Tab-separated table of N, CA, C and O in Angstrom:
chain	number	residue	atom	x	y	z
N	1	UNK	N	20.661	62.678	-15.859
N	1	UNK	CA	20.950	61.769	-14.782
N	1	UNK	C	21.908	60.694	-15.278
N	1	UNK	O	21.898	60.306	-16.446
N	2	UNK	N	22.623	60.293	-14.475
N	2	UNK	CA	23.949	59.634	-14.427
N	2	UNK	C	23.597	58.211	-14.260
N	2	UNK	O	23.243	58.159	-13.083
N	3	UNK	N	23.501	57.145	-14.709
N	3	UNK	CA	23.127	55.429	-14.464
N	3	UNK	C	24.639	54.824	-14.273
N	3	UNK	O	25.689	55.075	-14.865
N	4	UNK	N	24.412	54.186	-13.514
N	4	UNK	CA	25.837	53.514	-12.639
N	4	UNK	C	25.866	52.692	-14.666
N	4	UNK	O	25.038	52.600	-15.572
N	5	UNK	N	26.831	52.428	-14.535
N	5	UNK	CA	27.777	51.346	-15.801
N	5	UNK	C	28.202	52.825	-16.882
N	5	UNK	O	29.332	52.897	-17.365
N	6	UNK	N	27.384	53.674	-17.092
N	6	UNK	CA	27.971	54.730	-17.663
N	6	UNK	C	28.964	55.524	-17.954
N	6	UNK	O	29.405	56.236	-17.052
N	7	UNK	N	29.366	55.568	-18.871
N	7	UNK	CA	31.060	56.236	-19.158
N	7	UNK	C	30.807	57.504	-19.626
N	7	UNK	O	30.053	57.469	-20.599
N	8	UNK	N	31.243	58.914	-19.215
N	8	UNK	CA	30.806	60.293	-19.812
N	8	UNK	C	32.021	60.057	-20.908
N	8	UNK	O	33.046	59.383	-20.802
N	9	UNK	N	31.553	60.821	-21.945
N	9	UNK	CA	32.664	61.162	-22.960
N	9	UNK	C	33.603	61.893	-22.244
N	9	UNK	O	33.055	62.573	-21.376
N	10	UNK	N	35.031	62.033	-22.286
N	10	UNK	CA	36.055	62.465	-22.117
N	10	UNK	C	36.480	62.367	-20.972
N	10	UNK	O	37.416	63.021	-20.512
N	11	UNK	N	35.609	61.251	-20.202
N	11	UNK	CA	36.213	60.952	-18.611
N	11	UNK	C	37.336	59.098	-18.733
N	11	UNK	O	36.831	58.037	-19.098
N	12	UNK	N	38.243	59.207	-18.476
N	12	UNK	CA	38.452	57.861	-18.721
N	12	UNK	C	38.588	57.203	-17.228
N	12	UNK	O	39.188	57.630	-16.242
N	13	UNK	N	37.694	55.823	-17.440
N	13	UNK	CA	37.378	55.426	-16.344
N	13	UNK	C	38.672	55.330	-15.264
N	13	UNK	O	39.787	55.724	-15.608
N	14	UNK	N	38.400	54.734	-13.838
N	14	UNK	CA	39.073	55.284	-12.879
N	14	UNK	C	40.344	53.742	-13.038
N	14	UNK	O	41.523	53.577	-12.724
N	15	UNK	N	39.472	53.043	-13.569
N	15	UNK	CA	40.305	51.417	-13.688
N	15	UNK	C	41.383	51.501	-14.388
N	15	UNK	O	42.577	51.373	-14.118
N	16	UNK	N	40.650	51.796	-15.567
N	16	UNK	CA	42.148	52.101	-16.646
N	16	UNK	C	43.035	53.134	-16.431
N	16	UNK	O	44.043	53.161	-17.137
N	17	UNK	N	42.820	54.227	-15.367
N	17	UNK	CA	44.126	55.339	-15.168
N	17	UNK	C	44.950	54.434	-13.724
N	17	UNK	O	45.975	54.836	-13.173
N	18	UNK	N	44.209	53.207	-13.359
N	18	UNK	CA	44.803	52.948	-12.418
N	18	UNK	C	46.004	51.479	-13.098
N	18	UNK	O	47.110	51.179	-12.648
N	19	UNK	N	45.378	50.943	-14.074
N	19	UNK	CA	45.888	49.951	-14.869
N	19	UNK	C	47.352	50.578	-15.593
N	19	UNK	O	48.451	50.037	-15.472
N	20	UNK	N	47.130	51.626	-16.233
N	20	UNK	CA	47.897	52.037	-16.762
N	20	UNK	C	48.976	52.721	-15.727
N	20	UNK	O	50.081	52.272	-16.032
N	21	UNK	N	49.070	53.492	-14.792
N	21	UNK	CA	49.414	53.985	-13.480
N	21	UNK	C	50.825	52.600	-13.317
N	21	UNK	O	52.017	52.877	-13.453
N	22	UNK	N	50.502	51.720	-13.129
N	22	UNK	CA	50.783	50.687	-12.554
N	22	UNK	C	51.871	49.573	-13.646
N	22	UNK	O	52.850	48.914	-13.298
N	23	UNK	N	51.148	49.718	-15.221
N	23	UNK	CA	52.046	49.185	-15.826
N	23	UNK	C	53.346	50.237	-16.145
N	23	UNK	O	54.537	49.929	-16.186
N	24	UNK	N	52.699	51.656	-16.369
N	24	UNK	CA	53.952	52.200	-16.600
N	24	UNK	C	55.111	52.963	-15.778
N	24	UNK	O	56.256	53.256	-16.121
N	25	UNK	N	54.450	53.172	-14.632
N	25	UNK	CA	55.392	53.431	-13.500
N	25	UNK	C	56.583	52.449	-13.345
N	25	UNK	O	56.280	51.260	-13.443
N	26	UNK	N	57.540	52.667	-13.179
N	26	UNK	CA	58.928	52.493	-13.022
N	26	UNK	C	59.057	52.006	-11.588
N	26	UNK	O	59.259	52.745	-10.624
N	27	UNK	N	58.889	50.403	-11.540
N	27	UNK	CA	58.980	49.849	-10.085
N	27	UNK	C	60.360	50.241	-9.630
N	27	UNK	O	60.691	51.117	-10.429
N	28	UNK	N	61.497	50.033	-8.637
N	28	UNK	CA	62.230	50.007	-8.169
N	28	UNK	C	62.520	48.942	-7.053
N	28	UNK	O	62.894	49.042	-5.884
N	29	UNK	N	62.176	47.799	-7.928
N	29	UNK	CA	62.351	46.165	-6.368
N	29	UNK	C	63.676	46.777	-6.440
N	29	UNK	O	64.185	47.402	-7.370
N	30	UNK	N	64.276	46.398	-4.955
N	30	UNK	CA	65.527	46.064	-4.577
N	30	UNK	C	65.483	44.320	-4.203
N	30	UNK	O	64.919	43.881	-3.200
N	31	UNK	N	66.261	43.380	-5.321
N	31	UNK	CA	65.858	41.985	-5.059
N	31	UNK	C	67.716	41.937	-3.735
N	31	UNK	O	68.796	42.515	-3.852
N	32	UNK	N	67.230	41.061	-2.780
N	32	UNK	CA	68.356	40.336	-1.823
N	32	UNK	C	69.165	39.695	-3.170
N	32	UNK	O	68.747	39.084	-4.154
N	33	UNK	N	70.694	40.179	-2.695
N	33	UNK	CA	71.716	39.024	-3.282
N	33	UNK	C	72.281	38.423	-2.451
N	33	UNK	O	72.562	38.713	-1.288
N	34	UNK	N	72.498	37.385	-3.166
N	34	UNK	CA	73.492	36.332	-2.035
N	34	UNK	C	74.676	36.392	-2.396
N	34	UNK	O	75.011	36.732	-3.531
N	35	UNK	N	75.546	36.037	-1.389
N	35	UNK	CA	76.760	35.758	-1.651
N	35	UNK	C	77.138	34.005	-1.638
N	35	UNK	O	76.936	33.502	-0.533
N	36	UNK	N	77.516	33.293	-2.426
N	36	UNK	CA	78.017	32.029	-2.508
N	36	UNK	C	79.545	32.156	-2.558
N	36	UNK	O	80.170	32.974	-3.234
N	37	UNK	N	80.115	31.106	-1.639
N	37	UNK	CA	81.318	30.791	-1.832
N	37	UNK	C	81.546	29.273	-1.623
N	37	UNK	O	80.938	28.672	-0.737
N	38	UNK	N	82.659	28.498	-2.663
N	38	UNK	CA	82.372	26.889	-2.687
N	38	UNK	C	83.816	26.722	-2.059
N	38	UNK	O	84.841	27.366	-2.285
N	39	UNK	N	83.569	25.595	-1.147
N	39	UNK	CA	84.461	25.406	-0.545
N	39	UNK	C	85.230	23.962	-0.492
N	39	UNK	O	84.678	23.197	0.299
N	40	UNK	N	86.036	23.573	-0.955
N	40	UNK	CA	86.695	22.010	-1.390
N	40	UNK	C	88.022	21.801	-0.332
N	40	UNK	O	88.068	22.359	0.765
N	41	UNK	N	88.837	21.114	-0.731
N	41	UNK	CA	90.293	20.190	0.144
N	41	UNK	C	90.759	20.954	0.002
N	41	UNK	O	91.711	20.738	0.753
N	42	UNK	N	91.021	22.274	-0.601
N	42	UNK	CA	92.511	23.047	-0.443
N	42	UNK	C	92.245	23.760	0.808
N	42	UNK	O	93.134	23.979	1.631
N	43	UNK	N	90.467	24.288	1.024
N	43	UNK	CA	90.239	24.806	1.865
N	43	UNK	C	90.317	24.153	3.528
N	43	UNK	O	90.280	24.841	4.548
N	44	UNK	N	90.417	22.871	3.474
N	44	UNK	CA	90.314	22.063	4.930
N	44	UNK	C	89.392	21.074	4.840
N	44	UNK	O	89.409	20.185	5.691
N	45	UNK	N	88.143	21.057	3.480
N	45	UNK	CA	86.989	20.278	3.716
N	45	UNK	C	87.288	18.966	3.648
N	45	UNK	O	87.694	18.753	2.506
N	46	UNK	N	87.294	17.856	4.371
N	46	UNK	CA	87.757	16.421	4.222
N	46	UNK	C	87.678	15.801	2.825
N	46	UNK	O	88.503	14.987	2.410
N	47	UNK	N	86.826	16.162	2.262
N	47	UNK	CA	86.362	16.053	0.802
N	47	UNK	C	85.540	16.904	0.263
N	47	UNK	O	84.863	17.637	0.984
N	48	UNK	N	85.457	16.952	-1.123
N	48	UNK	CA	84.962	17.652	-1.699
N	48	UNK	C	83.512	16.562	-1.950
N	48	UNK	O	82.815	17.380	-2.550
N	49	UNK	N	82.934	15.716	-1.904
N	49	UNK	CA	81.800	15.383	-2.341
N	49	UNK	C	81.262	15.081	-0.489
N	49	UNK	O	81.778	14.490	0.460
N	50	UNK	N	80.290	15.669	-0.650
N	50	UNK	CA	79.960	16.011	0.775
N	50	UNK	C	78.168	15.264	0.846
N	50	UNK	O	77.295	15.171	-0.018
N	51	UNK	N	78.208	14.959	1.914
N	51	UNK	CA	77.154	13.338	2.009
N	51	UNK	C	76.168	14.010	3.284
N	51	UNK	O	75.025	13.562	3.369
N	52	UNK	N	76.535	14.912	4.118
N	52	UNK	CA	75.323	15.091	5.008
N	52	UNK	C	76.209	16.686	5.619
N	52	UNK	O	77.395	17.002	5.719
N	53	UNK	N	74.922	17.365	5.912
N	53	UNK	CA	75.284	18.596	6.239
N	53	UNK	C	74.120	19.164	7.473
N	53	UNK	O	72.897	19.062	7.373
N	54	UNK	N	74.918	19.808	8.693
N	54	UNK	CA	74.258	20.246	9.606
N	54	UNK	C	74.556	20.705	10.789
N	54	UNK	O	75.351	20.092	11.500
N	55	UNK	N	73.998	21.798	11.172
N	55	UNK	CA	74.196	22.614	12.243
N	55	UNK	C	73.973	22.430	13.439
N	55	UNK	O	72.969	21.783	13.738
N	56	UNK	N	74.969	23.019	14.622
N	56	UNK	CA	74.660	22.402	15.811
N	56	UNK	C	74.092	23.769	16.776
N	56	UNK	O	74.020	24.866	16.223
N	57	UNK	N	73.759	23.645	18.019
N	57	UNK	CA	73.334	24.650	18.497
N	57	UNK	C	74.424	26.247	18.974
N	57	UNK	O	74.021	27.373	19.267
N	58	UNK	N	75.703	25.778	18.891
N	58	UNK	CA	76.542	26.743	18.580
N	58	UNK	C	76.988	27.386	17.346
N	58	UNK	O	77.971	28.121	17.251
N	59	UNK	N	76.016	26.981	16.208
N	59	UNK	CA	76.773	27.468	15.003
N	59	UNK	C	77.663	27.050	13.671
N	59	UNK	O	77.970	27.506	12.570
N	60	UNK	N	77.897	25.755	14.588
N	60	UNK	CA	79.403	25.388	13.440
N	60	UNK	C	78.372	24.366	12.792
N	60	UNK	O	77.363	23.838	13.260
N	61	UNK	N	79.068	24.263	11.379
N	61	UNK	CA	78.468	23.478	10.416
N	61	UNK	C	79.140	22.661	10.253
N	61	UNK	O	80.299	23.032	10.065
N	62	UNK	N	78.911	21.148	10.214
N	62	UNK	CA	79.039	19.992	10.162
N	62	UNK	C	78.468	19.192	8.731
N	62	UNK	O	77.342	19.092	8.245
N	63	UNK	N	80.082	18.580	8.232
N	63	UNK	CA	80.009	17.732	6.714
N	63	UNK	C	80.121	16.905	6.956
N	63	UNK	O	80.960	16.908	7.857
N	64	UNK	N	79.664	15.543	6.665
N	64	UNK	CA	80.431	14.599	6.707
N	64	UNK	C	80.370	13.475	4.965
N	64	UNK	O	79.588	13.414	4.017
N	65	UNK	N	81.430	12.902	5.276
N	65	UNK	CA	82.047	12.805	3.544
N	65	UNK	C	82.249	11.229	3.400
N	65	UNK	O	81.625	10.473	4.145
N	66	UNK	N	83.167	10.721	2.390
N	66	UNK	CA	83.629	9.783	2.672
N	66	UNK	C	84.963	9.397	3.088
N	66	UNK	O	85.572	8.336	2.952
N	67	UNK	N	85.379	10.861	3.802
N	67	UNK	CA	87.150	10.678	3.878
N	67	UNK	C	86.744	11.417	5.169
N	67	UNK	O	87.738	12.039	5.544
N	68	UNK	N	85.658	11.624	6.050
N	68	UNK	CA	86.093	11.907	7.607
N	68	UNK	C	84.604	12.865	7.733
N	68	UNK	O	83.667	12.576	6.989
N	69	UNK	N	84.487	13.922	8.649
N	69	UNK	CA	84.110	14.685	9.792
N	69	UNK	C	84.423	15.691	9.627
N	69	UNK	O	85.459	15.887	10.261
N	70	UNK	N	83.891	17.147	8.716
N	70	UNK	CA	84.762	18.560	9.049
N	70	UNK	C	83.441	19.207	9.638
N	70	UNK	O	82.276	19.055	9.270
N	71	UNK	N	84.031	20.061	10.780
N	71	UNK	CA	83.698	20.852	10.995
N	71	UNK	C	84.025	22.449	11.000
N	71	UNK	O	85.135	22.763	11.432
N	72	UNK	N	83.073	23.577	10.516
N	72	UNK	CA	83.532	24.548	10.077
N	72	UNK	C	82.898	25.903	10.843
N	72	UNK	O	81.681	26.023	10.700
N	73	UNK	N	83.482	26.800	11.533
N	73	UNK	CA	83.344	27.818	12.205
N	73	UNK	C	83.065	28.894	12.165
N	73	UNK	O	82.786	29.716	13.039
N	74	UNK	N	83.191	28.972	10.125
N	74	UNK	CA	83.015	30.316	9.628
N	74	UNK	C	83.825	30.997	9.088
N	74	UNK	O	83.699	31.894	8.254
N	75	UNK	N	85.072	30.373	9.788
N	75	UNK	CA	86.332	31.140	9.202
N	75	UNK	C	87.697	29.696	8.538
N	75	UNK	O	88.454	29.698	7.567
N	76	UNK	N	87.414	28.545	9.767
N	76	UNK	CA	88.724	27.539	9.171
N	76	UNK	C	87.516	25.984	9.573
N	76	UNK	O	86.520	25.998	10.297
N	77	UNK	N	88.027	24.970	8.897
N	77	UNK	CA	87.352	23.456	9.343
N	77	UNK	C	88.444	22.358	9.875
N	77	UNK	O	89.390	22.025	9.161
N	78	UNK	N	88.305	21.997	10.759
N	78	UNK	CA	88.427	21.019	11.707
N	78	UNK	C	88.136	19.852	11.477
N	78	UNK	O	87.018	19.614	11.932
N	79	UNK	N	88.862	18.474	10.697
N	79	UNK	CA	88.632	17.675	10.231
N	79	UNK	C	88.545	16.400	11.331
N	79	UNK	O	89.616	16.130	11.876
N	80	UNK	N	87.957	15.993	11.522
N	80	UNK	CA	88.075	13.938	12.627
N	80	UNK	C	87.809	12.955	11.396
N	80	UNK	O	87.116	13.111	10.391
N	81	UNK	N	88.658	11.810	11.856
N	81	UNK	CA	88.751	10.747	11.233
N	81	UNK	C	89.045	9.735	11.974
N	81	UNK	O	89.384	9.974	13.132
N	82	UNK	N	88.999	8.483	11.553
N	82	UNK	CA	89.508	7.339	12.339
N	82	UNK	C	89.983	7.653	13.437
N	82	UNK	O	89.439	7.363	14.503
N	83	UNK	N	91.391	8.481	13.298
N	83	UNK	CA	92.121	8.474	14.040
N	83	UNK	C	92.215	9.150	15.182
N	83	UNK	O	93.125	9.069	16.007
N	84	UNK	N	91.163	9.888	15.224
N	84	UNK	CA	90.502	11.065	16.107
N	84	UNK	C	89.029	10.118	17.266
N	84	UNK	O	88.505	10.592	18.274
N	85	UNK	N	88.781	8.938	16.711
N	85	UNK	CA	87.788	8.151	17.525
N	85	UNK	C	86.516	7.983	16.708
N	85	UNK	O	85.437	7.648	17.197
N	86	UNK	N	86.706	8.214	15.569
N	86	UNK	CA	85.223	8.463	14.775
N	86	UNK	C	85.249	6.277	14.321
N	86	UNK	O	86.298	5.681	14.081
N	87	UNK	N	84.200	5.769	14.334
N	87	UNK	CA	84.185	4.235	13.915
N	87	UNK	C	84.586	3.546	12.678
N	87	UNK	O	85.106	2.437	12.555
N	88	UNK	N	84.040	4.936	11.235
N	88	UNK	CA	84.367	5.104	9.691
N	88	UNK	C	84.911	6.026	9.746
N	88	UNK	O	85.130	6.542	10.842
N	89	UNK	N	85.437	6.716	8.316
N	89	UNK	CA	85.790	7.399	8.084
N	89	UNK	C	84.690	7.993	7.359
N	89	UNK	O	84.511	9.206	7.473
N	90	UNK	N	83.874	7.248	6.576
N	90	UNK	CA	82.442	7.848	5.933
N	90	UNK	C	81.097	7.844	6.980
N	90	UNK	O	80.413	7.067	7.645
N	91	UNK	N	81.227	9.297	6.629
N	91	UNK	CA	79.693	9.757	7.260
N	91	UNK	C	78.852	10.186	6.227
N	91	UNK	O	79.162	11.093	5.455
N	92	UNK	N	77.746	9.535	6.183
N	92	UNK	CA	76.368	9.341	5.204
N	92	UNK	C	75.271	9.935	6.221
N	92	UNK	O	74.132	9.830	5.766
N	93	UNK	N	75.331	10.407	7.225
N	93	UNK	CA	73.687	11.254	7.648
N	93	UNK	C	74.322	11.561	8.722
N	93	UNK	O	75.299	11.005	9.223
N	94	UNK	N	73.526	12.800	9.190
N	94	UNK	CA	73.508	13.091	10.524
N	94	UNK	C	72.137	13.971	10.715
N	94	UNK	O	71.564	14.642	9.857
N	95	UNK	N	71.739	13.754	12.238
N	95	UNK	CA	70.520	14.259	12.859
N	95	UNK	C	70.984	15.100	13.877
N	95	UNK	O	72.159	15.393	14.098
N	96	UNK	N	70.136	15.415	14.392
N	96	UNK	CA	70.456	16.716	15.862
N	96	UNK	C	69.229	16.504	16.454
N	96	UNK	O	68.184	16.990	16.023
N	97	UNK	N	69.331	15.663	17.608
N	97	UNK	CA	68.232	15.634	18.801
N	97	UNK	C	67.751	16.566	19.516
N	97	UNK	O	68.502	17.443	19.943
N	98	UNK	N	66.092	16.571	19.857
N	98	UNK	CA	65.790	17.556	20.578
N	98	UNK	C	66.788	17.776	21.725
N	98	UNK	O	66.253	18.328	22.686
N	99	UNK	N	68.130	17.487	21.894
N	99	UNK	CA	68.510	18.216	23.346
N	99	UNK	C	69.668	18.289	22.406
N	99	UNK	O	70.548	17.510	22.773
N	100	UNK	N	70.026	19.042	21.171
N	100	UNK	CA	70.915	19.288	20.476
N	100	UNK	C	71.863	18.739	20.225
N	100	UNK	O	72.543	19.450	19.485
N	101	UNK	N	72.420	17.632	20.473
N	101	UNK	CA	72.575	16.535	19.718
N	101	UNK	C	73.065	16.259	18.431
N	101	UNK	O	72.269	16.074	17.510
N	102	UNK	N	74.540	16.197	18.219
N	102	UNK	CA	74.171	15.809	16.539
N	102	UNK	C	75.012	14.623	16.743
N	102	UNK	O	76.156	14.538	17.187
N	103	UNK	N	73.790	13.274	16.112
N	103	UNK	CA	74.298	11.858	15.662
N	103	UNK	C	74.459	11.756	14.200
N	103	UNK	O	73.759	12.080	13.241
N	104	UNK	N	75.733	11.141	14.361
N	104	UNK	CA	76.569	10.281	12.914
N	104	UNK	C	76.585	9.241	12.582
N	104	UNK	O	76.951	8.337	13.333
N	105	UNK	N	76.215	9.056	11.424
N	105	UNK	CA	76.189	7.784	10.837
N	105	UNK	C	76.832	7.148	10.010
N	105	UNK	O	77.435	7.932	9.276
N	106	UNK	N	77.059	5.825	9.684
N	106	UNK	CA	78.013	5.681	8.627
N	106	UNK	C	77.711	4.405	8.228
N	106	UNK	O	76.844	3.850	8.903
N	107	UNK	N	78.177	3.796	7.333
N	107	UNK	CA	77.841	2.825	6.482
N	107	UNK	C	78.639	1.558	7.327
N	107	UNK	O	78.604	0.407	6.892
């Protein structure tokens, strides 16, 4: 008769074929890569040291710096400044109100 905790000679328990199973099998993760691309002034960005960042409900991403306002589409950015109606030229935060909304701030 067989008592549970018992190991027969030449049976190896079910744990260790599952332990071993597991360390030596050959996982295959496929890990996500990203793609990064950095984007500065040659590209359109008002500046390169960038102070607040954020999206509006269409998509375009919004920098603001200490040399203006870009906004970017995905493909080119669209810079405002002074001279465009903005109060500074430095924008230090922006929010997006529940009715989508994005307020600018500036020093």
């Amino acid at each position: 008769m067989i008592k549970q905790g018992m190991v027969l000679p030449g049976i190896i328990p079910v744990n260790l074929c599952v332990c071993l199973f597991l360390m030596l099998y050959p996982f295959h993760v496929a890990a996500q890569k990203y793609y990064f691309r950095n984007y500065n002034v040659e590209d359109g960005l008002a500046q390169s040291q960038v102070l607040s960042i954020n999206q509006d409900i269409n998509g375009y991403l919004w920098f603001g710096s200490f040399d203006g306002l870009s906004r970017y589409d995905g493909y080119t950015f669209t810079t405002f400044s002074r001279k465009d109606g903005l109060a500074s030229n430095s924008i230090t935060t922006s929010f997006q109100d529940e009715d989508g909304k994005i307020w600018f701030g500036h020093p």
